[in-house]
Coordinates of C-alpha atoms and ligand atoms in Angstrom, one line a residue:
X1 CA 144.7 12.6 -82.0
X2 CA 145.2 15.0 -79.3
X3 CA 142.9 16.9 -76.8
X4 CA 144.2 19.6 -74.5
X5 CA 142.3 21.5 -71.1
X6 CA 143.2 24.2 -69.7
X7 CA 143.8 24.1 -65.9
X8 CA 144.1 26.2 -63.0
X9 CA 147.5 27.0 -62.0
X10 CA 149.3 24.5 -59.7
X11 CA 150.6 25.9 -56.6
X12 CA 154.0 24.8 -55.5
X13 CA 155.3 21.1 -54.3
X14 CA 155.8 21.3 -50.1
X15 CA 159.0 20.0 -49.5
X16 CA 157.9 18.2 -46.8
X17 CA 155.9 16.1 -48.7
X18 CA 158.7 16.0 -51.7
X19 CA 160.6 14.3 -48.7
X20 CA 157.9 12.9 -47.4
X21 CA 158.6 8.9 -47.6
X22 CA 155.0 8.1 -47.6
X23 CA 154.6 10.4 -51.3
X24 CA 157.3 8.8 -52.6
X25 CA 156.3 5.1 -51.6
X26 CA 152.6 5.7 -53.3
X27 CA 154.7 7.2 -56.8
X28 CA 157.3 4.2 -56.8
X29 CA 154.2 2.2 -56.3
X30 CA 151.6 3.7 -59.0
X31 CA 150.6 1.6 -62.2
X32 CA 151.2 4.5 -64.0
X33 CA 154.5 5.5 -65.9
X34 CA 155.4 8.3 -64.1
X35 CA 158.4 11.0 -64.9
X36 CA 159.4 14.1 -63.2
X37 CA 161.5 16.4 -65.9
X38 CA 163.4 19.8 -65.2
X39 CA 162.3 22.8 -67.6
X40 CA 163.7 21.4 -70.5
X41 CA 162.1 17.7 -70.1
X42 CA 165.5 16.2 -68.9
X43 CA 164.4 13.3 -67.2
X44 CA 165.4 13.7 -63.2
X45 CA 163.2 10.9 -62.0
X46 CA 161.4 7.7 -63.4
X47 CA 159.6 4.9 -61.0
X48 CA 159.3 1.3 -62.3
X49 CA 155.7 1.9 -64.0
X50 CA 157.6 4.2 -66.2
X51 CA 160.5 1.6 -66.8
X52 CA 157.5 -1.1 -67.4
X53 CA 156.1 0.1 -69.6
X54 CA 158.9 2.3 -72.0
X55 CA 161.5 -0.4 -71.5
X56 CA 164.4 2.1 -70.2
X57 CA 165.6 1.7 -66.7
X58 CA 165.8 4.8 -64.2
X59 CA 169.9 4.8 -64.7
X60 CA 169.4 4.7 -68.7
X61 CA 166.5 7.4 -68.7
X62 CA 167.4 9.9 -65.9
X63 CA 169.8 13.0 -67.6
X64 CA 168.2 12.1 -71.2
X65 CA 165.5 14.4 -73.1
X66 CA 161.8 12.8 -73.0
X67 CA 162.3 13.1 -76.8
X68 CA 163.7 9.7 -76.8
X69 CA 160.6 8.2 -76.1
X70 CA 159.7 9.7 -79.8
X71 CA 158.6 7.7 -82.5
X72 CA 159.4 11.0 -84.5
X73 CA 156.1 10.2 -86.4
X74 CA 153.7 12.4 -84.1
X75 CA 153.2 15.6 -85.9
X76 CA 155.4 18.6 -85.2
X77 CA 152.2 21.1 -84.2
X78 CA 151.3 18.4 -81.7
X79 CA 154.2 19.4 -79.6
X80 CA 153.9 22.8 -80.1
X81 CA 150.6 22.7 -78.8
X82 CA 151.9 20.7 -75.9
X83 CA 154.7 23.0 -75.2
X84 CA 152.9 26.0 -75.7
X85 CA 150.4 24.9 -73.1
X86 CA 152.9 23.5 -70.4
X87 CA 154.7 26.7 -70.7
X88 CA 152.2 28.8 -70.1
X89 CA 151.6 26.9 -66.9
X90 CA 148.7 24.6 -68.2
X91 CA 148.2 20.9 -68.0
X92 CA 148.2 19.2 -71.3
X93 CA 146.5 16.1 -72.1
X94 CA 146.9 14.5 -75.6
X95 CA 148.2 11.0 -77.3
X96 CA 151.3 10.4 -78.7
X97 CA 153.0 7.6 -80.8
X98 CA 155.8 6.7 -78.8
X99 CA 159.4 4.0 -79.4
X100 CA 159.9 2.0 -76.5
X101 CA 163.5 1.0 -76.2
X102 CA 163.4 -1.8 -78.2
X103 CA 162.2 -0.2 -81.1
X104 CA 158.2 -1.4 -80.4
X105 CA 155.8 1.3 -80.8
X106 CA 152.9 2.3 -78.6
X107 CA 150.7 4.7 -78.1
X108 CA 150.6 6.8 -75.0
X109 CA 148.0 9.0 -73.5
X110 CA 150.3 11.2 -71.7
X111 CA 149.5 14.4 -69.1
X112 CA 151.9 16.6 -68.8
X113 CA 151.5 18.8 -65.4
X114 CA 154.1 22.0 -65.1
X115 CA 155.3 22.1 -61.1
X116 CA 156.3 25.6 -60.0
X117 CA 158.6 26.6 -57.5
X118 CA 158.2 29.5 -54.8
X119 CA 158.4 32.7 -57.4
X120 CA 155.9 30.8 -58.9
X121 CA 157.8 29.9 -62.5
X122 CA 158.0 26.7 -63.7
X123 CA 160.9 24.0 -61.9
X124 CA 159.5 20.7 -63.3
X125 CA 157.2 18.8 -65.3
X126 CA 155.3 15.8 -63.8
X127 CA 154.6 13.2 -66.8
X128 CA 151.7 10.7 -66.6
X129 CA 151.5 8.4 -69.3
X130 CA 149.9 4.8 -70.0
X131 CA 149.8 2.8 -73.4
X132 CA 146.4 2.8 -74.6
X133 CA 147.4 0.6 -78.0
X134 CA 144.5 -1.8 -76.6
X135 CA 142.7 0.8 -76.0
X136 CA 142.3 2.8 -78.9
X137 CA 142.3 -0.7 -81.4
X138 CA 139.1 -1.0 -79.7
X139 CA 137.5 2.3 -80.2
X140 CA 138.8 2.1 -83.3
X141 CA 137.2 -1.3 -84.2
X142 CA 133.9 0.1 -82.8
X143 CA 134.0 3.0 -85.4
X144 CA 134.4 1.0 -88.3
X145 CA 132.0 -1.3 -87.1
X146 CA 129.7 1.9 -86.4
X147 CA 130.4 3.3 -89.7
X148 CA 130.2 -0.5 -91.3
X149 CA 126.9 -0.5 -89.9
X150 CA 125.2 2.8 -90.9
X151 CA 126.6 2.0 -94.8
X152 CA 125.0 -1.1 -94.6
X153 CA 121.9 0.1 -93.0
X154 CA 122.3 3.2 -95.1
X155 CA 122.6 1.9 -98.5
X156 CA 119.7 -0.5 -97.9
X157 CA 116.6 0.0 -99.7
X158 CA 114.8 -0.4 -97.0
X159 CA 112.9 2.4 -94.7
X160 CA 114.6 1.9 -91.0
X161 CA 114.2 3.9 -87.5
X162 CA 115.0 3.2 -84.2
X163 CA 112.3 4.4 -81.8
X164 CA 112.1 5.4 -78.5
X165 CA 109.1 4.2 -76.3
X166 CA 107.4 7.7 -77.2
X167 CA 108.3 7.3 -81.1
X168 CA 111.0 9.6 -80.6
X169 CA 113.7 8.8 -83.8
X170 CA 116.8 7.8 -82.4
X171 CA 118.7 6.5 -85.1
X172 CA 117.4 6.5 -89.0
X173 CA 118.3 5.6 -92.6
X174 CA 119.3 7.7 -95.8
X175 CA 115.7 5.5 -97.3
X176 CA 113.7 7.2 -94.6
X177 CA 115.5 10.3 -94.8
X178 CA 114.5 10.6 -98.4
X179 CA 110.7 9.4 -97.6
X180 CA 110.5 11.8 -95.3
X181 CA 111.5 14.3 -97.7
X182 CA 108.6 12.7 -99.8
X183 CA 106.1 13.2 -97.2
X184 CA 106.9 17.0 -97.5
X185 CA 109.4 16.3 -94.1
X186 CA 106.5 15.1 -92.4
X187 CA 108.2 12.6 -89.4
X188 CA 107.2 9.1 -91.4
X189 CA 107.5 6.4 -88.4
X190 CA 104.8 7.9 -86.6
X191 CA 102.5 7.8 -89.4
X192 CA 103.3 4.6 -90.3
X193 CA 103.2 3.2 -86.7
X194 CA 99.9 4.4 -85.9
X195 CA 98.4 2.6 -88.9
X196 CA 100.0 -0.5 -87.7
X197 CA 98.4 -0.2 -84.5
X198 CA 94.7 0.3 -86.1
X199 CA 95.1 -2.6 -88.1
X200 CA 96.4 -4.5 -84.8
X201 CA 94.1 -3.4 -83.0
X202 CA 95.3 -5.2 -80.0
X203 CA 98.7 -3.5 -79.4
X204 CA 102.4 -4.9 -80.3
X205 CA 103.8 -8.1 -78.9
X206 CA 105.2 -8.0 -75.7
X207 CA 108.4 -6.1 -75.4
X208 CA 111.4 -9.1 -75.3
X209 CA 115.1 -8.0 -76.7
X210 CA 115.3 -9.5 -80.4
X211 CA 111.5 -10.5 -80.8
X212 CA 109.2 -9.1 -83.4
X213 CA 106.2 -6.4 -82.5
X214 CA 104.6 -6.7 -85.6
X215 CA 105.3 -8.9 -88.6
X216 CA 104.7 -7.5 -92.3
X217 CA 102.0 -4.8 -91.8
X218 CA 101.2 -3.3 -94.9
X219 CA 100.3 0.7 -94.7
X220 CA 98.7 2.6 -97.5
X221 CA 100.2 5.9 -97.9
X222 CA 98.0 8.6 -99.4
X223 CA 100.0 11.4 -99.7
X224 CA 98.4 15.0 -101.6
X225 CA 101.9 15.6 -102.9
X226 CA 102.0 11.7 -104.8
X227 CA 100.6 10.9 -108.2
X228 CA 99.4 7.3 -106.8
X229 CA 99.8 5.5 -103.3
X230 CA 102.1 3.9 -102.0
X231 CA 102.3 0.7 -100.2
X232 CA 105.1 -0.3 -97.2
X233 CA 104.9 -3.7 -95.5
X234 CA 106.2 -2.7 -92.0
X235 CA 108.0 -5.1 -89.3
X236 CA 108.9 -4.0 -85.9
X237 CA 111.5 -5.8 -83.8
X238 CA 112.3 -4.8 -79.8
X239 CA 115.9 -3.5 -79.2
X240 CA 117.4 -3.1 -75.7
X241 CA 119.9 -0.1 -75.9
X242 CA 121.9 0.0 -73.3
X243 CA 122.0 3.1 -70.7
X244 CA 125.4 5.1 -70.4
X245 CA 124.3 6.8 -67.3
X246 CA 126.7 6.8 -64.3
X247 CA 124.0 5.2 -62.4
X248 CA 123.9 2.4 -64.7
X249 CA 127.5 1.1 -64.7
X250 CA 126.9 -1.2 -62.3
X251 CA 123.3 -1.8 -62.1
X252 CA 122.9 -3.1 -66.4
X253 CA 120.2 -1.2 -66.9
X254 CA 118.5 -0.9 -70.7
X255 CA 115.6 0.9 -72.3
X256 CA 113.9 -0.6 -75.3
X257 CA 113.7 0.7 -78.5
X258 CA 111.5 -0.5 -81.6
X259 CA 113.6 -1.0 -84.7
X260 CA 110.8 -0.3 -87.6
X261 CA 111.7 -2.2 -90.8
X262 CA 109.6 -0.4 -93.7
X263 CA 110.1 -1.7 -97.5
X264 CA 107.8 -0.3 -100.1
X265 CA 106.2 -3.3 -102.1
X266 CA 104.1 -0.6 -104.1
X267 CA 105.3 -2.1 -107.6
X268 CA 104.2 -5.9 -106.2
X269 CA 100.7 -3.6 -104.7
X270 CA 100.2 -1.9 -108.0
X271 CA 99.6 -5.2 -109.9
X272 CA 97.4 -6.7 -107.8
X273 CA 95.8 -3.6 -107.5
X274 CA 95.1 -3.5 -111.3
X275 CA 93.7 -6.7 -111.0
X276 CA 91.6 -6.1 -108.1
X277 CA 90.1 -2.6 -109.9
X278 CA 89.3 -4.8 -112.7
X279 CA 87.7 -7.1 -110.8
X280 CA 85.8 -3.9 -109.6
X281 CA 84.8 -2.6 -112.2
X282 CA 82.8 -6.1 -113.5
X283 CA 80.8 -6.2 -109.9
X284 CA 80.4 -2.1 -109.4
X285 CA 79.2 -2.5 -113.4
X286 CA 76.1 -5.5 -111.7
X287 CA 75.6 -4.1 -109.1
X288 CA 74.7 -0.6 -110.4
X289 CA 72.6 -2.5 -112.9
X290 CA 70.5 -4.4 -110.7
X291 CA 70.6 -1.2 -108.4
X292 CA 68.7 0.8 -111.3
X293 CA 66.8 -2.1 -111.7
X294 CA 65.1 -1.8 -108.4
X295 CA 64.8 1.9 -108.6
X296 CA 62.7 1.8 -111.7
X297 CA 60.9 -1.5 -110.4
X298 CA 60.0 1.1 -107.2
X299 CA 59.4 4.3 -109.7
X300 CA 57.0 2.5 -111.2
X301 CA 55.3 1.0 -108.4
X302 CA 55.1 4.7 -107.2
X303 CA 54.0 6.1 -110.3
X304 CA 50.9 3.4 -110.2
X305 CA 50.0 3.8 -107.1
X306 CA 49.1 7.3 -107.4
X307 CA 46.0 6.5 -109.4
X308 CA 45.3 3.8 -107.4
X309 CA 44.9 5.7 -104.7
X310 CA 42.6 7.7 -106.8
X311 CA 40.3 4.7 -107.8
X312 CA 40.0 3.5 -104.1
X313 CA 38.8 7.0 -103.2
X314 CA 36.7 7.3 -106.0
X315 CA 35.0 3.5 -104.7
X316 CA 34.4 4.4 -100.8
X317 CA 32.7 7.5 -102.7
X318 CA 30.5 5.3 -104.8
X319 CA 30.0 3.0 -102.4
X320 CA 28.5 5.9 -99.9
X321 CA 26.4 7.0 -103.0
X322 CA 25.3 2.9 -104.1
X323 CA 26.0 3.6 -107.9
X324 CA 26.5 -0.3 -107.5
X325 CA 27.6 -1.5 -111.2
X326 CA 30.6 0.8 -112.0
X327 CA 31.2 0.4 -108.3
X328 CA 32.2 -3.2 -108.7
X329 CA 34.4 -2.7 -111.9
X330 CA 36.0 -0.2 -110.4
X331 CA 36.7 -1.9 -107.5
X332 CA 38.2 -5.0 -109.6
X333 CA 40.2 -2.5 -111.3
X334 CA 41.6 -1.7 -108.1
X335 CA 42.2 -4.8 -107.2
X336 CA 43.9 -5.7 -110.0
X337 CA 45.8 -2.7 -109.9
X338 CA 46.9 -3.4 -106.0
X339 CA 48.4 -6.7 -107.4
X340 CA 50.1 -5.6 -110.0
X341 CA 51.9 -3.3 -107.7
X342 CA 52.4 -5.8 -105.0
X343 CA 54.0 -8.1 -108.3
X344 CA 56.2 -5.4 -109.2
X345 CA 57.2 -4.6 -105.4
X346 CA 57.7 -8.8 -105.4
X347 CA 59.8 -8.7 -108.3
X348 CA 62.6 -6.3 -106.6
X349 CA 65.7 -8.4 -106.6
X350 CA 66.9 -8.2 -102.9
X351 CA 70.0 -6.0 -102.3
X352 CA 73.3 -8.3 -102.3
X353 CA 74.3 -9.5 -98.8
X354 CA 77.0 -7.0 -97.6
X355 CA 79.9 -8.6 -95.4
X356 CA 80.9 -5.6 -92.9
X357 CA 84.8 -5.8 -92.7
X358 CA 88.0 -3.1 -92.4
X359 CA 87.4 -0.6 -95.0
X360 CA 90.1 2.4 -95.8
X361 CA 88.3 5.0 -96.8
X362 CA 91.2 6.3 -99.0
X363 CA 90.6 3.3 -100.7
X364 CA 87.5 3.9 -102.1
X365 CA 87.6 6.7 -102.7
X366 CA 90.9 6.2 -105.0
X367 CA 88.5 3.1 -106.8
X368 CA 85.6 5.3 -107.1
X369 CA 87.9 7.7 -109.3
X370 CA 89.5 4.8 -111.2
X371 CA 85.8 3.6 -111.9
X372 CA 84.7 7.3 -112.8
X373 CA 88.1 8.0 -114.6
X374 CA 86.9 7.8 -118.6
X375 CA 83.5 10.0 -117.6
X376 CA 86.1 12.7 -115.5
X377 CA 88.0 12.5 -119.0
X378 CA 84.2 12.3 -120.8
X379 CA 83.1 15.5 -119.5
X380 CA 86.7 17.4 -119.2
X381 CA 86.3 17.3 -115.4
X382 CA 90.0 17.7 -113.5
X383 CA 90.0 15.9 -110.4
X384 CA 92.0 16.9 -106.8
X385 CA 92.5 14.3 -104.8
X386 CA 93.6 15.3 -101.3
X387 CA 93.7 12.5 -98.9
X388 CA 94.4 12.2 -95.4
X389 CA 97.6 10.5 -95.3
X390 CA 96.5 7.2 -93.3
X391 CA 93.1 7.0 -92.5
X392 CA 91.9 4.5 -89.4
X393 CA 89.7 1.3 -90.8
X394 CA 86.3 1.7 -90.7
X395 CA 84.0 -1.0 -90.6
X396 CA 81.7 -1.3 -93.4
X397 CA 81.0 -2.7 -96.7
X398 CA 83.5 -1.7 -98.8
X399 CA 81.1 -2.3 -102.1
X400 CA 77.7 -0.1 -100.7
X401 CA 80.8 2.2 -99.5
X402 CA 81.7 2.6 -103.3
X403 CA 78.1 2.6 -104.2
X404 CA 77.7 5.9 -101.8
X405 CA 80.4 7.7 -103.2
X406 CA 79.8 6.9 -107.3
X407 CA 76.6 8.5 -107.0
X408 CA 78.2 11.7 -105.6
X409 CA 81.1 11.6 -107.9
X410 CA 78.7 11.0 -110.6
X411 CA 76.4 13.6 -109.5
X412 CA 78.8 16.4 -109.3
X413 CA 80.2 15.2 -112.9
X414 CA 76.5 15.8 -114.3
X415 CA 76.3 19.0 -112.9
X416 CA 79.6 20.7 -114.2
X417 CA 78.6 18.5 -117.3
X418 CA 76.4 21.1 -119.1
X419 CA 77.0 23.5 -122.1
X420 CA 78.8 26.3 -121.6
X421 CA 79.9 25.6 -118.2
X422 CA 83.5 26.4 -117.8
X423 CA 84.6 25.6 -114.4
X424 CA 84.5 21.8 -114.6
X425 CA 86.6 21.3 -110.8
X426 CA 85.7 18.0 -108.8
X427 CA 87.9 17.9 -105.4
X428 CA 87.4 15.1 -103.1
X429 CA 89.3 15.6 -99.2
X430 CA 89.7 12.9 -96.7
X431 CA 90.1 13.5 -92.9
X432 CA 89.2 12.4 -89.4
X433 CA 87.2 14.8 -87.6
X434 CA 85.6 14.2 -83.8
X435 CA 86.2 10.5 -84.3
X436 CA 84.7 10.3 -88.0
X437 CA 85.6 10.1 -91.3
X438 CA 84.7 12.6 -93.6
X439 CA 84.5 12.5 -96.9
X440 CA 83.7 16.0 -99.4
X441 CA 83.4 15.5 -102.5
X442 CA 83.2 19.6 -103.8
X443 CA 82.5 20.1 -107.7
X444 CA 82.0 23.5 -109.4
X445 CA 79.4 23.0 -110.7
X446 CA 75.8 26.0 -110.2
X447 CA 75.7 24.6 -106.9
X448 CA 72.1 24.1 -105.5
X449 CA 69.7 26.1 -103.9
X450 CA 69.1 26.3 -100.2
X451 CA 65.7 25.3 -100.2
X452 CA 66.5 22.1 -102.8
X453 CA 69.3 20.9 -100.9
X454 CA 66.8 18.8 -98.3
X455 CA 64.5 17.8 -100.8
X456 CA 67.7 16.2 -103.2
X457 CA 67.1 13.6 -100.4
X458 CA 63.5 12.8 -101.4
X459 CA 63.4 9.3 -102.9
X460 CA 62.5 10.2 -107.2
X461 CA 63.2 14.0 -106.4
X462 CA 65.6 15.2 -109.4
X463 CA 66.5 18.7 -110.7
X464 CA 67.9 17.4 -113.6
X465 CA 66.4 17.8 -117.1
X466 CA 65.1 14.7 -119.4
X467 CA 63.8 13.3 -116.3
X468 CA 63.2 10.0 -118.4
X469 CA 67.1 9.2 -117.8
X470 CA 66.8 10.2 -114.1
X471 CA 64.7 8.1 -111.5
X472 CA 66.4 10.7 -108.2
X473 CA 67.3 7.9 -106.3
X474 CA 70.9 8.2 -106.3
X475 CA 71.0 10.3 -103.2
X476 CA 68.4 9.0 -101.4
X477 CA 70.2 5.5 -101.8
X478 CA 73.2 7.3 -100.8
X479 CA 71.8 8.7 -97.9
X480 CA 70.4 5.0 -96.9
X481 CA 73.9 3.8 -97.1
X482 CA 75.5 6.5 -95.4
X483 CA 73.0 5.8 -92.2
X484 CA 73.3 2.0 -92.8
X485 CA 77.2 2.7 -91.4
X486 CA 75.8 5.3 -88.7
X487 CA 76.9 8.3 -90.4
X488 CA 74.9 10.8 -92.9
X489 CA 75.4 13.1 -95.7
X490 CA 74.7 16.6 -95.6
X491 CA 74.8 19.1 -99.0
X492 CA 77.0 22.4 -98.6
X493 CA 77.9 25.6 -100.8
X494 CA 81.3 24.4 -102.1
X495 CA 84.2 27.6 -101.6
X496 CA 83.9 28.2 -105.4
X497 CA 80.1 28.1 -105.1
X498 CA 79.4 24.8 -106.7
X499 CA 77.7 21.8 -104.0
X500 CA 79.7 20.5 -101.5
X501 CA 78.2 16.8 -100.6
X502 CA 79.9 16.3 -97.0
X503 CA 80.0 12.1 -96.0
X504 CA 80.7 11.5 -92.0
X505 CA 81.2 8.1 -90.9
X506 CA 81.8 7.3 -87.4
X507 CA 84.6 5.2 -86.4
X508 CA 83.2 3.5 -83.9
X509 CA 79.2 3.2 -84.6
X510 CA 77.0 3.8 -81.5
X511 CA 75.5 0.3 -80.6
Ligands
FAD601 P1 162.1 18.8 -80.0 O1 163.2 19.4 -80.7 O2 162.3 18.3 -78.6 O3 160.8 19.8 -79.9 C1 159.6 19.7 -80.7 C2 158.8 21.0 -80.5 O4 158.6 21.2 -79.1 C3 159.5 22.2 -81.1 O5 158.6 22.8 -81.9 C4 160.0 23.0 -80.0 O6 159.8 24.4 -80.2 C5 159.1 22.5 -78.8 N1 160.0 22.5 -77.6 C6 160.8 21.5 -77.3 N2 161.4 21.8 -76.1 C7 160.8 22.9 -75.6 C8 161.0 23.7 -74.5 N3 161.8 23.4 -73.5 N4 160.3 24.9 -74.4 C9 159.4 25.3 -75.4 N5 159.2 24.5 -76.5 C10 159.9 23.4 -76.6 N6 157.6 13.4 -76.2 C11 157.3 12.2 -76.7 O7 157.5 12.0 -77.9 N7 156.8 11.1 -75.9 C12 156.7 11.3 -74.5 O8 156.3 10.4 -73.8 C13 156.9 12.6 -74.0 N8 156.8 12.8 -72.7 C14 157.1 14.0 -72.1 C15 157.0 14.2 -70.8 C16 157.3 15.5 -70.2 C17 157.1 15.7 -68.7 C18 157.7 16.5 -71.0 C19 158.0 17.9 -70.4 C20 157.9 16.3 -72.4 C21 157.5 15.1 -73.0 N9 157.7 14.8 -74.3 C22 157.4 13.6 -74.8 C23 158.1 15.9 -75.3 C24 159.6 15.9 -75.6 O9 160.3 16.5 -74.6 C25 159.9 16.4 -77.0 O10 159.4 17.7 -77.0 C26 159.2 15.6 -78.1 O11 159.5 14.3 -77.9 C27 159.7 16.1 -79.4 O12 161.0 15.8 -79.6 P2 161.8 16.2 -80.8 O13 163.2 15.8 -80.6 O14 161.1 15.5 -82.0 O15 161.6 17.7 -80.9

């Protein structure tokens, strides 16, 4: 392999310093094979470098051709390019494969520098050459091992990256090449990288050369453009590269890189995932139960008091007026009355305890569908789902969580879910907004009136018909879970006109 540069044109040799013992003292003594030819490469003049390192001795080489350092093996257009170069009063730089005199091959990094004469054509050629066998078995070995390395690293199913300081990608792999193409070529490290660190919380470990930053973080991946999620349990390890700066050649100086180890378990996730929806399913299944339960306890404490509080102003009335015997049995009545409310407002099983822990959003939002999945099929409802990629923990609890968003999935499912309705479109969106999560869940269903979209809060409010079936708690209860975790729900026009019902959940609740 052969490079070449062009050069300026080199002025004529003094022949004062051609005589000059001093020049010739510092050429005799250079550890560089050195040769001076005539215009047709006949050797005039050798020094001892020269001899070291080719085997011939000045009297054997001077008055022979260069060409008998040939191996004859370098190819032909590499000394037409050298010659073409030289003659046109260039220097040429290149490598050849050259026969010392006992047969043993090297090769030789040669320069070849034409010397012109006082018309200015071309006297001489200088010859500089050293065997850089060593040399290039070295950078030789270091390619292999370089490409050695990337097919290992590349045919490893494994998502790799090395990463500056600034999560710049340095180096990567054909697996997170192709997850990148996945993502729609959205970068993935960073993505991935800044779920880790939510989950830390606390930051990496401390940067040391060969120790781990993270161990086996596993990021959910909600991607728009995927069927299902996928899971990746991430490892980062600290790697000091080197710096190839001048000003590092004596002074070792290194930056460090994170290598990020990413290797999908979604199949092993999937499983366990079934399993865990299953196990859902039983305790969303109780839990709505015993949630209706106290809504229909509360309706009809409601509905009873109403008269009540008829009776107890009819009594003061009587009382004023002393129409003493129906005074008393309606006053009994009312005190009956009173306790069988307070019995039925006594008989409320208490909501569940709720552990607050890390909830992902996405999460829920994919169970919730999973849970609504046969009434979405029911009621020939298609569903979008278009999450936010990662999505930072919240802390909550993950089953009122669920809870909140069942009765809006279920809500906009009712509403589409009426005859003759055609556009039957539930979309559900996931982002973080001023340090919140927001949820909307948009159906197309008639969508609701200005004026009705406060009063759908209203604890037994309902628009919907055969009121028997429908206490109108669900988005009061909603609402009360939605402020439980500092946030709120507010109802919109959807785009297509249906109702938009908009969830926003801090991140961080106000204390
Ligand atoms: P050659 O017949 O010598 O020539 C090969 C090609 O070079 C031909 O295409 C020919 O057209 C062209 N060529 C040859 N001589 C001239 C010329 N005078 N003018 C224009 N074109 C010409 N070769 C090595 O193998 N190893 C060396 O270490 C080495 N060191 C050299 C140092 C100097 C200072 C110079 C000037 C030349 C050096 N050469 C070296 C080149 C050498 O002179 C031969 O050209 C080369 O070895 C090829 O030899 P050959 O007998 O195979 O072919």
């Amino acid at each position: 392999m052969t490079s070449t540069k062009p050069s300026a044109r080199v002025a004529p040799l003094s022949a004062d310093l051609l005589a000059s013992s001093l020049f010739r003292a510092a050429v005799e003594q250079a550890d560089i094979a050195i040769s001076i030819t005539d215009a047709r490469a006949v050797i005039e003049y050798v020094n001892p470098a020269f001899t070291r390192t080719t085997g011939y001795s000045a009297a054997e080489a001077v008055g022979r051709n260069q060409s008998i350092l040939s191996n004859k093996t370098t190819p032909p257009d590499v000394y037409q390019a050298m010659w073409r170069q030289i003659t046109a009063c260039e220097t040429w730089h290149g490598r050849l494969v050259n026969c010392r005199r006992d047969g043993s091959r090297y090769l030789a990094d040669l320069t070849v520098t034409p010397v012109l004469d006082e018309t200015g054509g071309i006297s001489h050629f200088l010859g500089l050459h050293r065997d850089v066998t060593e040399l290039h078995g070295l950078e030789c070995a270091v390619r292999n091992q370089k490409a050695l390395i990337e097919s290992v690293v590349d045919s490893a199913p494994l998502v790799m990256a090395l990463l500056s300081l600034e999560d710049r990608v340095a180096l990567d792999n054909q697996a997170y090449k192709a997850l990148m193409a996945d993502l729609g070529m959205q970068e993935p490290a960073p993505v991935l990288l800044e779920a880790v660190r939510d989950q830390l919380g606390s930051g990496f470990g401390p940067f040391r050369p060969g120790a781990y930053a993270f161990v086996e973080q596993q990021v959910r991946l909600d991607c728009p453009l995927w069927h299902s999620p996928r899971w990746y349990a991430c490892s980062g390890v600290w790697v000091a590269a080197d710096r190839s700066d001048a000003d590092a050649f004596y002074e070792a100086r290194s930056e460090p890189y994170l290598l990020l180890v990413a290797n999908d378990v979604t199949r092993q996730t999937v499983e366990q995932e079934k399993a865990r929806v299953a196990a859902l399913q039983a305790v969303m299944t109780e839990e709505v139960r015993q949630q209706s339960l106290r809504e229909s306890l509360a309706a009809a404490a409601y509905q009873i008091e109403g008269p009540l509080n008829v009776i107890d102003s009819v009594v003061t009335l009587m009382g004023r007026r002393g129409c003493d015997p129906a005074q008393a049995a309606l006053t009994e009545a009312l005190r009956a009355g009173q306790a069988a409310v307070e019995a039925l407002k006594s008989a409320l099983p208490p909501p569940p305890p709720q552990r607050s822990t890390s909830v992902n959003l996405n999460e829920v939002v994919r169970d919730v569908l999973d849970l609504s999945a046969y009434a979405c099929l029911n009621a020939g409802v298609t569903v979008t789902w278009q999450p936010q990629l990662v999505l930072l923990m919240l802390t909550g609890a993950p089953t009122r969580l669920r809870i909140l968003l069942k009765a809006l999935v279920d809500n906009a499912i009712e509403a589409m879910n009426t005859k003759g309705w055609r556009q039957r479109e539930l979309t559900i969106t996931s982002r973080t907004s001023d340090g919140s999560i927001v949820i909307d869940v948009a159906d197309s269903g008639p969508g609701l009136d200005t004026t009705l979209r406060l009063r759908a809060f209203e604890p037994f409010f309902t628009t919907k018909k055969g009121r028997g079936q429908h206490l109108g708690t669900g988005l009061a209860s909603a609402q009360q879970i939605a402020v439980e975790h500092g946030g709120g729900i507010e109802l919109l026009e959807a785009p297509g006109g249906g109702c938009l019902a908009r969830v926003s959940l801090p991140l961080r609740r106000q204390a």
